[in-house]
Tab-separated table of C-alpha atoms and ligand atoms in Angstrom:
chain	number	residue	atom	x	y	z
A	7	MET	CA	96.249	115.965	71.552
A	8	GLY	CA	96.688	116.920	75.318
A	9	GLY	CA	94.638	119.086	76.925
A	10	VAL	CA	90.630	119.684	78.699
A	11	ILE	CA	88.346	118.490	76.487
A	12	VAL	CA	85.229	120.877	74.969
A	13	TYR	CA	82.699	119.385	73.099
A	14	GLY	CA	80.663	122.126	71.211
A	15	SER	CA	80.488	125.413	68.695
A	16	PRO	CA	82.639	127.574	68.332
A	17	ILE	CA	79.166	129.947	67.347
A	18	SER	CA	78.241	129.477	70.907
A	19	THR	CA	77.498	131.735	72.496
A	20	CYS	CA	77.745	129.854	76.818
A	21	THR	CA	80.856	128.010	74.475
A	22	ALA	CA	82.861	130.955	73.562
A	23	ARG	CA	82.996	132.431	77.073
A	24	VAL	CA	84.655	128.201	78.171
A	25	LEU	CA	86.703	128.909	74.932
A	26	LEU	CA	87.720	133.048	75.564
A	27	CYS	CA	89.160	131.780	79.365
A	28	LEU	CA	91.516	128.962	77.773
A	29	GLU	CA	92.877	131.492	75.558
A	30	GLU	CA	93.202	133.884	77.917
A	31	VAL	CA	95.060	131.202	80.207
A	32	GLY	CA	96.587	129.688	77.622
A	33	ALA	CA	95.571	126.230	78.225
A	34	GLU	CA	95.723	123.540	76.281
A	35	TYR	CA	93.185	121.950	74.994
A	36	GLN	CA	90.158	120.873	71.698
A	37	LEU	CA	87.012	121.359	70.660
A	38	VAL	CA	84.898	118.474	70.139
A	39	PRO	CA	81.762	120.126	67.444
A	40	ILE	CA	78.247	118.494	68.352
A	41	ASN	CA	76.654	119.143	65.802
A	42	MET	CA	72.976	121.477	66.648
A	43	PRO	CA	71.307	121.069	63.407
A	44	ILE	CA	71.314	116.957	63.298
A	45	GLY	CA	70.373	117.485	67.223
A	46	GLU	CA	73.645	116.063	68.667
A	47	HIS	CA	72.636	117.971	71.760
A	48	LYS	CA	70.321	115.712	72.026
A	49	SER	CA	72.702	112.471	71.674
A	50	PRO	CA	72.755	109.313	74.467
A	51	PRO	CA	76.898	110.692	74.361
A	52	HIS	CA	76.804	113.824	74.944
A	53	LEU	CA	73.792	113.304	77.188
A	54	ALA	CA	76.360	111.190	79.309
A	55	ARG	CA	78.087	114.817	79.475
A	56	ASN	CA	75.508	117.432	79.800
A	57	PRO	CA	72.313	115.656	80.625
A	58	PHE	CA	69.952	118.616	80.375
A	59	GLY	CA	71.666	118.212	76.610
A	60	GLN	CA	72.856	121.668	75.691
A	61	ILE	CA	76.510	122.897	74.663
A	62	PRO	CA	79.189	123.323	75.983
A	63	ALA	CA	80.613	120.400	78.779
A	64	LEU	CA	84.129	119.654	79.249
A	65	GLU	CA	85.882	117.170	80.395
A	66	ASP	CA	88.640	116.234	81.512
A	67	GLY	CA	90.721	112.689	82.393
A	68	ASP	CA	86.731	111.434	84.861
A	69	LEU	CA	86.452	114.772	85.762
A	70	VAL	CA	83.240	115.252	83.456
A	71	LEU	CA	81.587	119.884	84.000
A	72	PHE	CA	78.648	121.353	82.344
A	73	GLU	CA	77.093	124.373	83.384
A	74	SER	CA	79.867	126.769	80.866
A	75	ARG	CA	80.089	129.753	84.419
A	76	ALA	CA	80.657	126.650	85.629
A	77	ILE	CA	83.209	125.447	83.512
A	78	SER	CA	85.263	128.759	84.009
A	79	LYS	CA	85.756	128.923	86.653
A	80	TYR	CA	86.999	125.211	86.541
A	81	VAL	CA	89.795	125.495	83.846
A	82	LEU	CA	90.456	130.155	85.804
A	83	ARG	CA	91.325	127.415	88.819
A	84	LYS	CA	93.331	124.647	87.089
A	85	TYR	CA	95.320	127.555	85.376
A	86	LYS	CA	96.311	129.829	87.778
A	87	GLU	CA	99.639	129.151	87.849
A	88	SER	CA	99.342	130.834	84.037
A	89	GLY	CA	99.853	134.031	85.895
A	90	THR	CA	96.001	135.237	84.336
A	91	ASP	CA	94.098	135.927	87.815
A	92	LEU	CA	90.514	135.727	86.523
A	93	LEU	CA	88.963	135.104	90.149
A	94	LYS	CA	91.221	137.181	92.659
A	95	GLU	CA	90.367	134.076	95.109
A	96	GLY	CA	93.705	135.880	96.879
A	97	ASN	CA	91.637	137.856	97.949
A	98	LEU	CA	88.366	138.199	99.208
A	99	ALA	CA	86.734	141.328	98.712
A	100	GLU	CA	87.658	141.471	95.017
A	101	SER	CA	86.261	137.697	94.759
A	102	ALA	CA	83.798	138.813	96.566
A	103	MET	CA	82.853	141.885	93.847
A	104	VAL	CA	83.748	139.322	91.031
A	105	GLU	CA	81.200	136.723	91.948
A	106	VAL	CA	77.959	140.146	92.523
A	107	TRP	CA	79.185	140.825	88.805
A	108	LEU	CA	79.353	137.653	87.145
A	109	GLU	CA	75.813	136.877	88.797
A	110	ALA	CA	75.023	140.008	87.135
A	111	GLU	CA	75.265	138.498	84.591
A	112	SER	CA	73.263	136.428	84.544
A	113	GLN	CA	70.949	137.150	86.587
A	114	GLN	CA	70.211	140.597	84.763
A	115	TYR	CA	72.461	141.246	81.703
A	116	ASN	CA	71.352	137.867	79.780
A	117	PRO	CA	67.328	137.748	80.461
A	118	ALA	CA	67.456	141.524	79.392
A	119	ILE	CA	69.702	140.664	76.108
A	120	SER	CA	69.432	137.419	74.889
A	121	PRO	CA	65.834	137.094	73.634
A	122	ILE	CA	67.392	140.538	71.769
A	123	VAL	CA	69.565	138.789	70.673
A	124	TYR	CA	67.313	135.125	69.947
A	125	GLN	CA	64.566	137.854	67.741
A	126	SER	CA	66.463	140.070	66.240
A	127	LEU	CA	69.688	138.021	65.053
A	128	VAL	CA	68.572	134.154	65.599
A	129	VAL	CA	65.299	134.119	64.655
A	130	PRO	CA	66.049	135.032	60.578
A	131	LYS	CA	68.801	133.697	60.274
A	132	MET	CA	68.548	130.433	61.902
A	133	ARG	CA	65.412	129.592	61.810
A	134	GLY	CA	63.702	131.179	59.339
A	135	GLY	CA	61.268	133.279	61.241
A	136	ALA	CA	60.090	136.786	60.828
A	137	PRO	CA	61.464	138.505	64.874
A	138	ASP	CA	58.836	139.036	66.979
A	139	GLN	CA	59.323	142.974	67.455
A	140	ALA	CA	57.224	142.651	70.540
A	141	ILE	CA	60.053	141.126	72.474
A	142	ILE	CA	62.628	143.457	70.927
A	143	ASP	CA	61.396	145.866	71.941
A	144	SER	CA	60.356	145.056	75.733
A	145	SER	CA	63.247	143.209	76.536
A	146	LEU	CA	65.694	146.789	74.720
A	147	GLU	CA	63.400	149.109	78.116
A	148	LYS	CA	64.700	146.115	80.242
A	149	PHE	CA	67.418	146.108	78.702
A	150	LYS	CA	68.078	150.188	78.764
A	151	LYS	CA	67.434	149.744	82.694
A	152	VAL	CA	70.110	147.583	83.370
A	153	LEU	CA	72.785	148.684	81.301
A	154	GLU	CA	71.883	152.303	83.811
A	155	VAL	CA	73.233	150.804	86.565
A	156	TYR	CA	76.562	149.318	84.856
A	157	GLU	CA	76.946	152.924	83.611
A	158	ALA	CA	77.395	153.733	86.898
A	159	ARG	CA	79.698	151.117	88.284
A	160	LEU	CA	81.610	151.605	85.293
A	161	SER	CA	82.071	155.706	85.677
A	162	LYS	CA	83.501	154.452	88.760
A	163	SER	CA	85.505	152.020	88.772
A	164	LYS	CA	87.252	150.777	84.906
A	165	TYR	CA	86.745	147.283	85.609
A	166	LEU	CA	83.368	145.606	86.619
A	167	ALA	CA	84.142	144.201	89.656
A	168	GLY	CA	87.232	146.726	90.520
A	169	ASP	CA	90.314	147.900	88.158
A	170	PHE	CA	91.149	145.148	86.919
A	171	PHE	CA	89.375	143.112	84.225
A	172	SER	CA	87.820	139.086	85.793
A	173	LEU	CA	85.466	137.205	84.615
A	174	ALA	CA	82.895	138.876	85.543
A	175	ASP	CA	83.482	141.254	82.656
A	176	LEU	CA	84.807	138.335	80.165
A	177	SER	CA	81.354	136.410	81.465
A	178	HIS	CA	79.175	139.542	78.585
A	179	PHE	CA	81.803	139.176	76.428
A	180	PRO	CA	79.451	136.579	74.328
A	181	TYR	CA	76.061	137.800	74.078
A	182	THR	CA	77.791	141.316	73.661
A	183	ARG	CA	79.720	140.136	70.315
A	184	TYR	CA	75.757	138.827	68.764
A	185	LEU	CA	74.041	142.452	70.163
A	186	MET	CA	77.001	144.362	68.252
A	187	VAL	CA	75.605	142.939	65.299
A	188	THR	CA	72.056	143.701	65.160
A	189	PRO	CA	70.217	146.734	64.483
A	190	TYR	CA	70.695	147.598	68.368
A	191	ALA	CA	74.225	147.608	68.737
A	192	SER	CA	73.719	151.624	68.395
A	193	VAL	CA	71.771	151.691	72.483
A	194	PHE	CA	75.521	151.119	73.927
A	195	GLU	CA	75.690	155.001	72.279
A	196	SER	CA	73.718	156.443	75.872
A	197	TYR	CA	76.671	155.039	77.401
A	198	PRO	CA	80.143	156.098	77.371
A	199	HIS	CA	81.328	154.298	80.014
A	200	VAL	CA	79.827	151.434	79.229
A	201	LYS	CA	80.834	151.128	75.493
A	202	ALA	CA	84.490	152.207	77.052
A	203	TRP	CA	84.695	149.302	78.433
A	204	TRP	CA	82.702	147.198	75.861
A	205	GLU	CA	85.940	148.513	73.530
A	206	ASP	CA	88.741	147.921	75.911
A	207	ILE	CA	87.743	144.534	76.349
A	208	THR	CA	87.085	143.698	72.987
A	209	SER	CA	90.890	144.524	72.711
A	210	ARG	CA	92.222	141.820	74.081
A	211	PRO	CA	93.776	138.931	72.727
A	212	ALA	CA	92.414	136.023	73.934
A	213	PHE	CA	89.072	137.918	72.483
A	214	LYS	CA	89.977	138.568	68.783
A	215	LYS	CA	90.281	135.408	68.157
A	216	VAL	CA	87.462	133.474	69.622
A	217	SER	CA	85.580	136.478	68.281
A	218	ALA	CA	86.060	135.812	64.609
A	219	GLY	CA	84.783	132.276	64.996
A	220	MET	CA	80.883	132.859	65.700
A	221	LEU	CA	79.146	134.880	63.402
A	222	GLY	CA	78.571	137.980	61.498
A	223	SER	CA	83.113	138.627	61.875
U	321	GS8	C1	72.981	127.289	78.751
U	321	GS8	C2	73.888	126.276	78.178
U	321	GS8	C3	73.117	127.297	76.324
U	321	GS8	O1	72.245	127.296	76.766
U	321	GS8	C4	75.332	127.194	80.183
U	321	GS8	O2	76.339	126.284	79.875
U	321	GS8	O3	75.900	128.398	80.724
U	321	GS8	N1	73.314	127.791	81.239
U	321	GS8	C5	73.942	127.041	80.623
U	321	GS8	N2	73.195	125.730	75.654
U	321	GS8	C6	72.677	126.179	74.781
U	321	GS8	C7	73.927	127.222	73.768
U	321	GS8	S1	74.392	128.623	73.822
U	321	GS8	O4	75.498	128.750	74.119
U	321	GS8	C8	72.311	125.310	73.643
U	321	GS8	O5	72.953	124.290	73.937
U	321	GS8	N3	71.298	124.904	73.958
U	321	GS8	C9	70.391	123.572	72.447
U	321	GS8	C10	68.830	123.591	74.196
U	321	GS8	O6	68.612	124.594	75.327
U	321	GS8	O7	68.763	122.748	73.503
């Protein structure tokens, strides 16, 4: 089988980010499952791919990459001939806006949303524990402040970086997809432009395909 190799798991948020990029550009790829419950991500062969012992990693011949956002950019650049341009690198201002909202995703949105998902989904379903409501509540407050900024932005442009779909939008998918199967999905109801944006991006075929491999489908 040709194409690039992704080491990860279809249920993992960061793996899903990379799979979405591969699906968007229509690339040929192979997903090699890493069995996290038995600690395969900390095994020497995987540590050789990702020294932090995390998933995903991507292998393309001799090139081995980790960090899902960096892998995503590599995939989009490698397959730019596909005609799917999610980085807008031919335009200085547009590509800068893609970077701005990609940073907003990793530095603002992700730190606020991920504890909500972890506490209300991962802890009860995968760790057999009870969610810490104090963490959920404080993260929800933080997340609502982030959503106010997103609501203002999305009332001015259809997508985050401008009136074009980009990696910045795509990158928000994995954690938001899991928020939507928690009791806190209704938080989007108070932000109509954010809700419309979410409905738009989740109607893309690549999103439907990757979503089907995640938990709670
Ligand atoms: C984070 C990877 C990560 O947290 C990236 O690739 O974007 N910044 C990195 N991976 C998680 C699975 S969530 O998709 C992981 O491997 N966790 C196991 C661990 O940290 O031991």
